[in-house]
Coordinates of C-alpha atoms (C1' of nucleotides) in Angstrom, one line a residue:
Chain A
M1 CA 15.5 -58.7 25.6
T2 CA 16.9 -62.0 27.1
N3 CA 20.1 -60.6 28.6
L4 CA 18.1 -58.1 30.6
T5 CA 16.9 -58.8 34.1
P6 CA 13.2 -59.4 34.6
T7 CA 12.7 -56.1 36.4
A8 CA 14.5 -54.3 33.6
Q9 CA 12.3 -56.0 31.1
K10 CA 9.2 -55.1 33.0
F11 CA 10.3 -51.5 33.2
I12 CA 10.8 -51.3 29.4
I13 CA 7.4 -52.8 28.7
H14 CA 5.7 -50.5 31.1
W15 CA 7.5 -47.5 29.8
G16 CA 6.3 -48.4 26.4
E17 CA 2.7 -48.5 27.6
M18 CA 3.1 -45.3 29.5
G19 CA 4.5 -43.7 26.3
E20 CA 1.3 -44.6 24.5
R21 CA -0.7 -42.8 27.1
W22 CA 1.6 -39.8 26.6
G23 CA 0.9 -39.9 22.9
I24 CA 4.4 -41.4 22.2
N25 CA 4.9 -44.4 20.0
R26 CA 5.3 -47.6 22.1
T27 CA 8.4 -48.9 20.5
I28 CA 10.1 -45.5 20.6
A29 CA 9.3 -45.3 24.3
Q30 CA 10.8 -48.8 24.7
I31 CA 14.0 -47.8 23.0
H32 CA 14.3 -44.9 25.3
A33 CA 13.7 -47.1 28.3
L34 CA 16.3 -49.5 27.1
L35 CA 18.9 -46.8 26.8
Y36 CA 18.0 -45.4 30.2
I37 CA 18.2 -48.7 32.0
T38 CA 21.4 -49.8 30.2
S39 CA 23.3 -46.6 30.8
K40 CA 26.0 -47.6 28.5
P41 CA 25.7 -46.3 24.9
L42 CA 24.2 -48.9 22.6
N43 CA 24.4 -49.0 18.8
A44 CA 21.3 -49.5 16.6
E45 CA 22.0 -53.2 16.1
E46 CA 22.1 -53.9 19.8
I47 CA 18.8 -52.1 20.2
C48 CA 17.3 -54.3 17.5
D49 CA 18.4 -57.4 19.2
A50 CA 17.3 -56.3 22.6
L51 CA 13.8 -55.3 21.6
S52 CA 13.3 -57.5 18.5
L53 CA 12.7 -54.6 16.2
A54 CA 13.5 -54.1 12.5
R55 CA 16.6 -52.1 11.9
S56 CA 14.6 -49.4 10.2
T57 CA 12.2 -49.0 13.0
V58 CA 15.1 -48.4 15.4
S59 CA 16.6 -45.9 13.0
V60 CA 13.4 -43.9 12.9
G61 CA 12.8 -44.2 16.6
L62 CA 16.3 -43.0 17.4
R63 CA 15.9 -40.0 15.1
E64 CA 12.7 -39.1 16.8
L65 CA 14.3 -39.3 20.2
Q66 CA 17.2 -37.2 19.0
N67 CA 14.7 -34.6 17.7
W68 CA 13.2 -34.4 21.2
K69 CA 16.8 -34.0 22.5
I70 CA 16.5 -36.7 25.0
V71 CA 18.9 -39.1 23.2
K72 CA 22.4 -38.2 21.9
V73 CA 24.8 -39.8 19.6
V74 CA 28.1 -41.0 21.2
H75 CA 31.1 -42.4 19.5
V76 CA 32.9 -45.3 21.1
L77 CA 36.6 -45.7 20.5
G78 CA 37.5 -48.3 18.0
D79 CA 33.9 -48.7 16.8
R80 CA 32.6 -47.2 13.6
T81 CA 28.9 -47.5 14.5
D82 CA 26.9 -44.7 16.1
H83 CA 26.1 -45.3 19.7
F84 CA 23.2 -43.7 21.6
E85 CA 22.6 -42.7 25.1
T86 CA 19.9 -40.9 27.0
L87 CA 20.3 -37.8 29.1
G88 CA 21.6 -39.1 32.4
D89 CA 19.8 -36.8 34.7
V90 CA 16.1 -37.7 34.9
W91 CA 15.2 -34.2 35.9
E92 CA 16.8 -32.7 32.9
M93 CA 15.0 -35.3 30.8
F94 CA 11.7 -34.5 32.5
R95 CA 12.1 -30.8 31.7
V96 CA 12.9 -31.4 28.1
I97 CA 9.8 -33.6 27.7
V98 CA 7.6 -31.1 29.4
N99 CA 9.0 -28.4 27.1
N100 CA 8.3 -30.5 24.1
R101 CA 4.7 -31.1 25.2
K102 CA 4.3 -27.4 25.8
C103 CA 5.4 -26.7 22.3
Q104 CA 3.2 -29.3 20.8
E105 CA 0.1 -29.0 22.9
L106 CA -0.1 -25.4 24.2
D107 CA 1.6 -23.2 21.7
P108 CA -0.5 -24.0 18.6
T109 CA -3.7 -23.5 20.5
L110 CA -2.4 -20.3 22.0
E111 CA -1.6 -19.0 18.5
M112 CA -5.0 -20.0 17.2
L113 CA -6.8 -18.3 20.1
R114 CA -4.9 -15.1 19.7
E115 CA -5.7 -15.0 16.0
A116 CA -9.4 -15.8 16.6
V117 CA -9.8 -13.2 19.3
G118 CA -8.1 -10.7 17.1
I119 CA -10.5 -11.3 14.3
L120 CA -13.5 -11.2 16.5
E121 CA -12.4 -8.0 18.1
T122 CA -12.2 -6.1 14.9
N123 CA -15.3 -7.8 13.5
Q124 CA -17.6 -6.8 16.4
E125 CA -20.0 -9.3 15.0
D126 CA -20.0 -12.1 17.4
P127 CA -19.7 -10.9 21.0
H128 CA -20.6 -14.2 22.5
T129 CA -17.9 -16.2 20.8
L130 CA -15.5 -13.4 21.6
K131 CA -16.3 -13.7 25.2
K132 CA -15.8 -17.5 25.4
L133 CA -12.6 -17.4 23.4
T134 CA -11.2 -14.6 25.4
G135 CA -11.8 -16.6 28.6
M136 CA -9.9 -19.5 27.1
L137 CA -7.1 -17.4 25.8
D138 CA -6.6 -15.9 29.2
L139 CA -6.1 -19.4 30.6
F140 CA -3.6 -20.3 28.0
E141 CA -1.7 -17.0 28.3
T142 CA -1.5 -17.4 32.0
V143 CA -0.3 -21.0 32.0
S144 CA 2.2 -20.2 29.2
S145 CA 3.5 -17.1 31.1
V146 CA 4.2 -19.1 34.3
Y147 CA 5.9 -21.8 32.3
E148 CA 8.1 -19.3 30.4
Q149 CA 9.2 -17.8 33.7
A150 CA 10.0 -21.2 35.1
K151 CA 11.7 -22.9 32.2
D152 CA 15.0 -21.0 32.5
I153 CA 15.5 -21.6 36.2
P154 CA 18.3 -24.1 36.7
T155 CA 17.1 -27.6 37.2
K156 CA 19.0 -27.8 40.5
T157 CA 17.0 -24.9 41.9
V158 CA 13.7 -26.3 40.7
V159 CA 14.4 -29.6 42.3
R160 CA 15.6 -28.1 45.5
I161 CA 12.4 -26.2 45.9
A162 CA 10.1 -29.0 44.7
K163 CA 11.6 -31.3 47.3
M164 CA 11.0 -29.0 50.3
S165 CA 8.4 -30.3 52.6
N166 CA 5.0 -28.7 52.3
I167 CA 6.4 -26.4 49.6
V168 CA 2.9 -25.4 48.3
S169 CA 1.6 -24.3 51.7
K170 CA 4.9 -22.4 52.2
I171 CA 4.2 -20.5 49.0
L172 CA 0.6 -19.9 50.0
K173 CA 1.7 -18.3 53.2
V174 CA 3.9 -15.9 51.3
F175 CA 1.0 -14.7 49.1
P176 CA -1.9 -14.2 51.5
D177 CA -5.3 -13.0 50.3
Chain B
M1 CA -22.0 -26.9 11.7
T2 CA -23.6 -24.3 9.4
N3 CA -25.3 -22.2 12.0
L4 CA -22.0 -21.6 13.7
T5 CA -19.9 -18.5 12.9
P6 CA -16.7 -19.2 11.0
T7 CA -14.5 -18.4 14.0
A8 CA -16.6 -20.8 16.1
Q9 CA -16.1 -23.4 13.5
K10 CA -12.4 -22.8 13.3
F11 CA -12.2 -23.1 17.1
I12 CA -14.1 -26.4 17.1
I13 CA -11.8 -27.9 14.4
H14 CA -8.7 -26.7 16.1
W15 CA -9.8 -28.0 19.5
G16 CA -10.3 -31.4 17.9
E17 CA -6.8 -31.4 16.5
M18 CA -5.4 -30.2 19.8
G19 CA -7.4 -33.0 21.5
E20 CA -5.6 -35.5 19.3
R21 CA -2.2 -34.2 20.5
W22 CA -3.5 -34.5 24.1
G23 CA -4.3 -38.1 23.5
I24 CA -8.0 -37.4 23.3
N25 CA -10.3 -38.5 20.5
R26 CA -10.8 -35.8 17.9
T27 CA -14.6 -36.0 17.7
I28 CA -14.9 -36.0 21.5
A29 CA -12.8 -32.9 21.7
Q30 CA -15.0 -31.3 19.1
I31 CA -18.1 -32.1 21.0
H32 CA -16.5 -30.5 24.0
A33 CA -15.6 -27.4 22.0
L34 CA -19.1 -27.1 20.6
L35 CA -20.6 -27.2 24.1
Y36 CA -18.1 -24.7 25.3
I37 CA -18.7 -22.3 22.5
T38 CA -22.4 -22.6 22.5
S39 CA -22.8 -22.1 26.3
K40 CA -26.4 -23.1 26.2
P41 CA -27.1 -26.8 26.9
L42 CA -27.5 -28.9 23.8
N43 CA -29.1 -32.3 23.4
A44 CA -27.5 -35.2 21.6
E45 CA -29.4 -34.6 18.5
E46 CA -28.3 -31.0 18.1
I47 CA -24.7 -32.1 18.6
C48 CA -25.1 -34.7 15.8
D49 CA -26.5 -32.0 13.5
A50 CA -23.9 -29.5 14.3
L51 CA -20.9 -31.8 13.9
S52 CA -22.3 -34.3 11.4
L53 CA -21.8 -37.3 13.6
A54 CA -23.7 -40.5 14.1
R55 CA -26.0 -40.5 17.1
S56 CA -24.0 -43.3 18.7
T57 CA -20.7 -41.6 18.4
V58 CA -22.2 -38.6 20.2
S59 CA -23.6 -40.8 22.9
V60 CA -20.2 -42.5 23.5
G61 CA -18.4 -39.1 23.4
L62 CA -20.8 -37.5 25.9
R63 CA -20.3 -40.4 28.3
E64 CA -16.6 -40.1 28.0
L65 CA -16.8 -36.4 28.7
Q66 CA -19.1 -37.0 31.7
N67 CA -16.6 -39.6 33.1
W68 CA -14.0 -36.9 32.9
K69 CA -16.4 -34.6 34.8
I70 CA -16.1 -31.8 32.4
V71 CA -19.6 -32.2 30.9
K72 CA -22.8 -32.4 32.9
V73 CA -26.4 -33.4 32.2
V74 CA -28.9 -30.6 32.5
H75 CA -32.6 -30.8 32.1
V76 CA -34.5 -28.2 30.2
L77 CA -38.1 -27.4 31.2
G78 CA -40.6 -28.9 28.9
D79 CA -38.1 -31.1 27.1
R80 CA -37.6 -34.8 27.8
T81 CA -34.2 -35.1 26.2
D82 CA -31.0 -34.9 28.2
H83 CA -29.1 -31.7 27.6
F84 CA -25.4 -31.3 28.1
E85 CA -23.1 -28.4 29.1
T86 CA -19.5 -28.0 30.0
L87 CA -18.1 -26.6 33.1
G88 CA -18.5 -22.9 32.7
D89 CA -15.2 -21.9 34.4
V90 CA -12.2 -22.7 32.1
W91 CA -9.9 -22.8 35.1
E92 CA -12.0 -25.4 36.8
M93 CA -12.1 -27.3 33.6
F94 CA -8.3 -27.1 33.2
R95 CA -7.7 -28.4 36.7
V96 CA -10.0 -31.3 36.1
I97 CA -8.2 -32.2 32.9
V98 CA -4.8 -32.0 34.5
N99 CA -6.0 -34.2 37.3
N100 CA -7.3 -36.8 34.8
R101 CA -4.0 -36.8 33.0
K102 CA -2.1 -37.2 36.3
C103 CA -4.2 -40.2 37.1
Q104 CA -3.7 -41.7 33.7
E105 CA -0.1 -40.8 33.0
L106 CA 1.7 -40.5 36.3
D107 CA 0.0 -42.8 38.8
P108 CA 0.4 -46.1 37.0
T109 CA 4.1 -45.5 36.4
L110 CA 4.5 -44.4 40.0
E111 CA 3.0 -47.6 41.2
M112 CA 5.1 -49.7 38.8
L113 CA 8.3 -48.0 39.9
R114 CA 7.5 -48.5 43.6
E115 CA 6.9 -52.2 43.0
A116 CA 10.0 -52.6 40.9
V117 CA 12.2 -50.8 43.4
G118 CA 10.7 -52.8 46.3
I119 CA 11.6 -56.1 44.5
L120 CA 15.1 -55.0 43.6
E121 CA 15.8 -53.8 47.2
T122 CA 14.9 -57.2 48.7
N123 CA 16.7 -59.1 45.9
Q124 CA 20.0 -57.3 46.1
E125 CA 20.8 -58.9 42.7
D126 CA 20.8 -56.0 40.4
P127 CA 22.2 -52.9 42.0
H128 CA 22.6 -51.1 38.7
T129 CA 18.9 -51.3 37.7
L130 CA 18.0 -50.5 41.2
K131 CA 19.9 -47.3 41.0
K132 CA 18.4 -46.2 37.7
L133 CA 14.8 -47.0 38.8
T134 CA 15.3 -45.3 42.2
G135 CA 16.3 -42.1 40.3
M136 CA 13.2 -42.3 38.2
L137 CA 11.0 -43.1 41.2
D138 CA 12.4 -40.1 43.0
L139 CA 11.3 -37.9 40.2
F140 CA 7.8 -39.3 40.0
E141 CA 7.4 -39.1 43.8
T142 CA 8.5 -35.5 43.9
V143 CA 6.2 -34.4 41.1
S144 CA 3.3 -36.3 42.5
S145 CA 3.9 -34.9 45.9
V146 CA 3.9 -31.3 44.7
Y147 CA 0.8 -32.0 42.7
E148 CA -1.0 -33.6 45.6
Q149 CA -0.3 -30.5 47.7
A150 CA -1.5 -28.1 45.0
K151 CA -4.7 -29.9 43.9
D152 CA -6.8 -29.0 46.8
I153 CA -6.0 -25.3 46.8
P154 CA -9.1 -23.4 45.7
T155 CA -9.0 -22.5 42.0
K156 CA -9.5 -18.8 42.9
T157 CA -6.3 -18.8 44.9
V158 CA -4.2 -20.7 42.3
V159 CA -5.4 -18.2 39.6
R160 CA -4.7 -15.2 41.7
I161 CA -1.1 -16.3 42.3
A162 CA -0.5 -17.5 38.8
K163 CA -1.5 -14.2 37.5
M164 CA 0.8 -12.2 39.6
S165 CA 3.6 -10.6 37.6
N166 CA 6.9 -12.3 37.8
I167 CA 5.5 -14.8 40.2
V168 CA 8.3 -17.3 39.6
S169 CA 11.0 -14.9 40.5
K170 CA 9.1 -13.8 43.5
I171 CA 9.0 -17.4 44.7
L172 CA 12.7 -17.8 44.0
K173 CA 13.4 -14.8 46.2
V174 CA 11.6 -16.4 49.1
F175 CA 13.7 -19.6 48.9
P176 CA 17.3 -18.5 48.4
D177 CA 20.1 -21.0 48.2
Chain C
dC1 C1' -50.0 -53.1 27.8
dT2 C1' -48.5 -50.6 23.8
dG3 C1' -46.8 -47.1 21.1
dT4 C1' -43.4 -43.3 21.3
dT5 C1' -39.3 -41.2 22.2
dG6 C1' -34.7 -41.3 23.6
dT7 C1' -30.3 -43.9 24.7
dT8 C1' -26.8 -47.5 24.4
dT9 C1' -24.6 -51.6 22.6
dC10 C1' -22.4 -54.0 19.1
dG11 C1' -20.6 -55.9 14.6
dG12 C1' -18.5 -54.5 10.7
dT13 C1' -16.4 -51.0 7.6
dT14 C1' -13.4 -47.3 7.0
dT15 C1' -9.4 -44.9 8.2
dA16 C1' -5.0 -44.1 10.4
dT17 C1' -0.8 -46.0 12.6
dT18 C1' 2.8 -48.9 13.2
dC19 C1' 6.2 -51.8 11.7
dC20 C1' 8.8 -54.6 8.6
dG21 C1' 12.2 -55.6 4.9
dA22 C1' 13.9 -54.6 0.4
dA23 C1' 16.0 -51.0 -2.0
dT24 C1' 18.6 -47.0 -1.8
dA25 C1' 21.9 -43.7 0.0
dT26 C1' 26.1 -42.5 2.6
dA27 C1' 30.6 -43.2 4.3
dA28 C1' 35.1 -45.7 5.2
dC29 C1' 38.9 -47.9 3.6
dG30 C1' 42.1 -50.6 0.8
Chain D
dC1 C1' 37.3 -47.0 -8.0
dG2 C1' 35.2 -51.1 -5.8
dT3 C1' 34.1 -53.3 -1.8
dT4 C1' 32.3 -53.5 2.6
dA5 C1' 29.9 -51.7 6.6
dT6 C1' 26.3 -48.7 8.2
dA7 C1' 22.2 -45.8 7.9
dT8 C1' 17.9 -44.2 5.9
dT9 C1' 13.9 -44.1 2.8
dC10 C1' 9.8 -46.0 1.2
dG11 C1' 5.9 -49.1 -0.2
dG12 C1' 2.9 -52.1 1.6
dA13 C1' 1.2 -55.6 5.0
dA14 C1' -0.4 -56.1 9.7
dT15 C1' -2.6 -54.0 13.5
dA16 C1' -5.3 -50.8 16.0
dA17 C1' -8.7 -47.0 16.4
dA18 C1' -12.6 -44.4 15.0
dC19 C1' -17.1 -44.2 13.2
dC20 C1' -21.5 -45.6 11.5
dG21 C1' -26.0 -47.6 11.5
dA22 C1' -29.0 -51.3 12.8
dA23 C1' -30.8 -53.5 16.6
dA24 C1' -31.6 -53.9 21.5
dC25 C1' -32.8 -51.6 25.5
dA26 C1' -35.1 -48.1 28.8
dA27 C1' -38.3 -44.7 30.2
dC28 C1' -42.5 -43.0 29.9
dA29 C1' -47.4 -41.4 28.5
dG30 C1' -51.8 -42.7 27.4

DNA sequence: CTGTTGTTTCGGTTTATTCCGAATATAACG
DNA sequence: CGTTATATTCGGAATAAACCGAAACAACAG
């Protein structure tokens, strides 16, 4: 970590802490931050040195990041080792992360609620629970539906619209009561 | 947990697991699920019995839920004990939770990035890191701005729009390239 | 003031996670 | 093949988080 500027170091440390709040392992988030801030592909050994981590920890961390599809293997000419880099575009990265969280946090509950409501509807035994779970299911279905519609819009378009001034009030005007 | 229907039990257990993925303590999420599914105010003792938890655990959990403003104290006539209930409207609850996560997960990073970019801009010593952090800051600023615009819209309005069919493509049509 | 009921704090145990490093696997090359 | 370089797996130690229960605290009625 010594050949990094102080601000870069601070960023890596903070990104690790933020990762924890996001339910991501601190060291894995730090590896990601390092790759992001360095912008040239690093091999595992270099990551170990930079962050003082065991080789195995880095190996596991990199695989996790690859599973999330925010880190990719790159091969550098004249070097046998695997090198790694993050998605260059932060917006692309953001969308991938949001998608992962949606899959991990929304989908399983959605499935569970559908199943539960299905059972209760055929049972007819517990109208109260049915009512409560239906309300919750409706929420999850709606959020999920909006997300599904939005996720295939090109990033460029999403960013353009998000960056318009007062975008929300503009949308509100289009859909009056 | 025995005087709960099997589906209600399953819901509570699943909600606990989901809570973990959301970075929320499992038992606290279970307490919340219990209050949601029961819909009549419960006192701490009843929660202990239902979930087989220590009185202190429930106490801490309830306080946490009250801090997040998704559980409120209610007083029942002729009973000295505090009773607790969740926000009845799931949408209201959803928005409160999203807001909490925004405060915990976005704001600290936003602040850190602003500070870091400020330092690097005056320094002029590390243009590369400046560029990377500026890109990240731009993302966080944009997301935060859209959220700030949206958060004060009445829940009723948000739900009405979210539930429109093909809402996303409708919005896209309003803002062509 | 005192007993009763209800709530919170706190230390310690239990449980889960993270991380290391040795051992093992895989691949490259002579 | 055997040797070297690289990557991964896995058991267990270090660390962190959750949870309990005893004790302290607070509110209140009589």
